[in-house]
């Protein structure tokens, strides 16, 4: 039995990479019976059948898995976010961050369209950037035709499996096309055959870029908190998590509990008011969620 990683899934086949070679595998019938489905990104055991064919026999435990795109074992996400048109929105940014944190995917915040800001707006935004950096997030900024962006992103890809995520219409596809030049070709062929502006669902593939793996399709651009429980929300705000060890009660939700370290940090300004307000709102959304059966 050999071990490899699924890099592409297409028409019922899984393309398993091992030592630079792609082996075209079928899934074993037992996966269907168990309701299990191999995903791109899965580390698998497989058997060979002939020259370049085989069977996926076993899926190794996953670190995480996304539904859109359907990929497992993601390390980080480049979170592409506009500062103007649409305007910078901390609650939307925090929504993305919370979802990524809940999947244990490390976010790299990439703020675009910096050139469109007025001096006053730039001042406000700089303060926000400082806040997020202080929390521990990697924040990078970019503007139109920013030649240095690739040189800054590329080293971050080495040794990691990365997806692109973020708002729609902020340049995710452009960024992806620049990182994976051969995608331009594919997109060109698709738009020729379907006409401009039409979309097609493509398969997902992990492409080797700069010593890492990059998903060739942008990740989620919308979501809800369906999978997050109220007790888990604190852990999705890293600066809360660090401080919450000082809360008197285990499982403190930092609402009305006495001797809450998070509430004290809010008073001293160590936790930002807008971050706490977003936490409160997300917690309420989780409380209001209809129970699942
Ligand atoms: Zn607390």
XYZ file of C-alpha atoms and ligand atoms in Angstrom:
294
model
C 0.000 0.000 0.000
C 1.330 3.416 -0.971
C 0.553 6.807 0.500
C -0.173 9.955 -1.476
C -2.338 13.039 -1.664
C -5.377 13.671 -3.838
C -4.647 16.712 -5.976
C -7.620 16.615 -8.317
C -11.030 14.943 -8.494
C -12.731 14.600 -11.851
C -15.507 12.406 -13.249
C -15.288 9.848 -10.483
C -11.493 9.644 -10.550
C -9.089 10.822 -7.886
C -5.672 11.908 -9.029
C -3.266 10.903 -6.291
C 0.174 12.467 -6.210
C 3.119 10.390 -5.122
C 6.722 11.459 -5.695
C 5.779 13.843 -8.483
C 3.625 11.307 -10.301
C -0.180 11.427 -10.623
C -1.961 8.103 -10.302
C -5.534 7.911 -11.547
C -7.520 6.149 -8.845
C -11.058 4.994 -8.296
C -12.613 5.198 -4.835
C -13.286 1.952 -3.090
C -16.991 1.029 -2.875
C -16.865 1.041 0.921
C -16.586 4.842 0.940
C -20.042 5.135 -0.586
C -21.484 2.660 1.871
C -20.059 4.602 4.810
C -21.139 7.932 3.337
C -17.475 8.922 3.129
C -16.152 10.725 0.128
C -12.493 11.339 -0.680
C -11.681 15.042 -1.107
C -8.982 16.954 -2.894
C -6.280 17.514 -0.273
C -6.865 14.168 1.400
C -3.864 12.098 2.349
C -4.768 8.570 1.295
C -3.508 5.028 1.159
C -3.874 3.560 -2.298
C -3.012 0.419 -4.224
C -1.643 0.420 -7.725
C -3.303 -1.357 -10.555
C -1.234 -1.469 -13.715
C 0.950 1.410 -14.913
C -0.754 4.551 -13.653
C -4.076 3.431 -12.196
C -5.136 2.426 -8.728
C -7.679 2.384 -5.937
C -8.004 4.741 -2.986
C -8.246 2.394 0.009
C -8.162 4.643 3.054
C -8.543 8.329 3.887
C -6.248 9.614 6.638
C -7.824 11.807 9.347
C -8.406 15.372 8.138
C -7.247 18.567 9.794
C -10.279 20.326 8.314
C -12.537 20.315 5.279
C -14.335 23.011 3.357
C -17.519 22.537 1.363
C -16.839 25.319 -1.107
C -14.392 24.615 -2.568
C -14.462 20.939 -1.531
C -10.934 20.646 -0.158
C -9.446 19.022 2.931
C -6.362 19.829 5.001
C -6.086 23.556 4.338
C -3.413 25.456 6.261
C -4.123 29.052 5.375
C -6.342 31.423 3.448
C -5.421 34.637 1.726
C -8.413 36.729 2.679
C -8.850 39.302 -0.054
C -10.700 42.336 1.170
C -11.474 45.679 -0.359
C -10.904 48.967 1.519
C -13.039 50.939 -0.945
C -15.821 50.115 -3.423
C -17.072 48.244 -1.435
C -15.866 50.148 1.640
C -13.843 48.472 4.361
C -16.213 46.741 6.729
C -14.874 45.344 9.991
C -17.936 43.229 10.750
C -17.688 41.480 7.408
C -13.966 40.985 7.919
C -14.622 39.554 11.390
C -17.200 37.151 9.942
C -14.597 35.761 7.567
C -11.998 35.597 10.321
C -14.335 33.751 12.686
C -15.217 31.156 10.065
C -11.561 30.621 9.162
C -10.589 30.358 12.836
C -13.338 27.782 13.383
C -11.807 25.639 10.640
C -8.283 26.184 12.021
C -7.271 27.915 8.820
C -4.744 30.691 9.318
C -5.882 33.936 7.673
C -3.607 36.304 5.779
C -5.541 39.540 5.385
C -4.858 41.149 2.026
C -6.406 44.625 1.722
C -6.891 45.809 -1.848
C -7.614 49.140 -3.585
C -5.537 51.156 -1.088
C -4.955 53.772 -3.805
C -8.648 54.772 -3.682
C -8.489 56.034 -0.067
C -8.426 59.699 0.880
C -5.804 60.769 3.424
C -8.425 60.833 6.161
C -9.672 57.361 5.276
C -6.119 56.109 5.134
C -5.593 57.344 8.690
C -8.637 55.418 9.935
C -7.675 52.306 8.071
C -4.123 52.391 9.407
C -5.541 52.314 12.932
C -7.593 49.223 12.047
C -4.566 47.545 10.499
C -2.650 48.133 13.740
C -5.535 46.572 15.721
C -5.563 43.420 13.605
C -1.793 43.108 13.646
C -1.856 43.418 17.415
C -4.331 40.526 17.569
C -1.697 38.539 15.689
C -2.990 38.601 12.134
C -0.786 38.984 9.119
C -2.014 42.035 7.204
C -0.787 43.099 3.808
C -1.975 45.980 1.670
C -1.995 46.434 -2.045
C -3.081 48.872 -4.729
C -3.738 48.810 -8.433
C -0.873 47.411 -10.480
C 1.178 46.709 -7.395
C 4.210 44.930 -8.775
C 5.514 43.969 -5.327
C 2.443 41.963 -4.290
C 3.524 38.669 -5.864
C 6.983 38.910 -4.363
C 5.351 39.393 -0.958
C 2.808 36.593 -1.316
C 4.980 33.927 -2.897
C 7.221 33.220 0.130
C 4.084 32.720 2.238
C 2.966 29.809 0.074
C 5.971 27.549 0.672
C 5.150 24.337 2.496
C 1.483 25.266 2.972
C -1.867 24.435 1.393
C -3.550 27.739 0.644
C -6.966 28.849 -0.551
C -8.097 32.300 -1.576
C -11.180 33.638 0.171
C -12.948 36.948 0.542
C -15.630 39.215 -0.839
C -16.683 38.781 -4.425
C -15.533 41.384 -6.897
C -12.366 42.414 -5.070
C -9.830 40.846 -7.383
C -9.557 37.264 -6.130
C -9.623 35.848 -9.638
C -7.034 38.323 -10.867
C -4.769 37.393 -7.978
C -5.288 33.706 -8.648
C -4.519 34.137 -12.339
C -1.309 35.948 -11.494
C -0.231 33.243 -9.057
C -1.150 30.418 -11.454
C -0.477 31.755 -14.982
C -1.722 28.574 -16.676
C -5.214 29.366 -15.303
C -5.473 32.339 -17.685
C -5.333 29.892 -20.495
C -8.093 27.707 -19.053
C -10.342 30.691 -18.239
C -9.747 32.032 -21.755
C -10.890 28.795 -23.339
C -13.981 28.653 -21.128
C -15.031 32.235 -21.851
C -14.547 31.693 -25.577
C -16.799 28.672 -25.650
C -19.468 30.034 -23.293
C -19.400 33.687 -24.086
C -18.293 36.479 -21.792
C -19.630 36.715 -18.281
C -20.858 33.166 -18.103
C -19.603 30.913 -15.400
C -19.049 27.253 -15.350
C -18.482 24.894 -12.475
C -15.026 23.508 -12.779
C -13.338 20.763 -10.888
C -11.073 21.757 -8.021
C -7.384 21.182 -8.205
C -4.438 21.814 -5.925
C -1.615 23.311 -7.981
C 2.035 23.404 -6.921
C 3.032 27.057 -6.625
C 6.208 28.404 -5.004
C 6.860 25.266 -2.985
C 3.299 25.017 -1.692
C -0.148 24.027 -2.899
C -2.776 26.512 -4.001
C -6.437 25.757 -4.746
C -7.194 26.833 -8.293
C -10.593 28.283 -7.420
C -11.521 31.039 -4.963
C -12.969 29.871 -1.664
C -16.161 30.909 0.030
C -17.407 34.442 -0.375
C -20.435 34.067 1.890
C -21.361 31.870 4.824
C -23.178 31.676 8.097
C -22.291 30.372 11.517
C -24.089 27.064 11.082
C -21.282 24.934 12.380
C -20.054 27.087 15.287
C -21.370 26.481 18.815
C -21.642 29.363 21.288
C -18.898 27.915 23.501
C -16.529 27.852 20.519
C -16.950 31.480 19.530
C -14.409 32.830 22.052
C -11.727 30.671 20.465
C -12.468 32.345 17.116
C -11.406 35.719 18.588
C -7.714 35.072 19.393
C -7.339 38.118 21.661
C -10.398 36.978 23.685
C -9.080 33.444 23.958
C -5.772 34.595 25.449
C -7.495 36.766 28.031
C -10.401 34.421 28.854
C -8.114 32.233 30.961
C -8.548 34.946 33.555
C -12.359 34.683 33.593
C -13.756 33.389 36.881
C -16.058 30.859 35.265
C -15.079 28.119 32.899
C -17.125 28.435 29.738
C -17.651 32.156 30.402
C -19.428 33.710 27.426
C -18.282 37.209 28.492
C -21.795 38.569 28.657
C -23.203 39.075 32.149
C -20.936 36.731 34.112
C -19.144 38.298 37.109
C -15.351 38.704 37.135
C -15.023 38.347 33.402
C -11.493 39.092 32.189
C -12.724 39.876 28.679
C -15.103 42.555 29.981
C -12.262 44.050 32.050
C -10.017 44.115 28.977
C -12.800 45.870 27.108
C -12.802 48.609 29.745
C -9.051 49.097 29.576
C -9.123 49.120 25.785
C -7.027 45.959 25.412
C -9.993 44.528 23.567
C -11.466 46.838 20.949
C -15.106 47.834 21.319
C -16.000 46.988 17.739
C -14.508 43.503 18.088
C -16.577 42.925 21.215
C -19.720 44.292 19.521
C -19.195 41.838 16.662
C -18.670 39.001 19.136
C -21.962 39.925 20.815
C -23.769 40.020 17.496
C -22.374 36.677 16.305
C -23.204 35.091 19.649
C -26.768 36.345 19.296
C -26.956 34.875 15.795
C -25.863 31.522 17.199
C -28.484 31.763 19.962
C -31.165 32.655 17.398
C -30.212 29.797 15.103
C -32.928 27.266 14.566
C -32.042 23.958 16.182
C -30.914 21.282 13.760
C -32.418 17.843 13.902
Zn -15.415 36.073 30.402
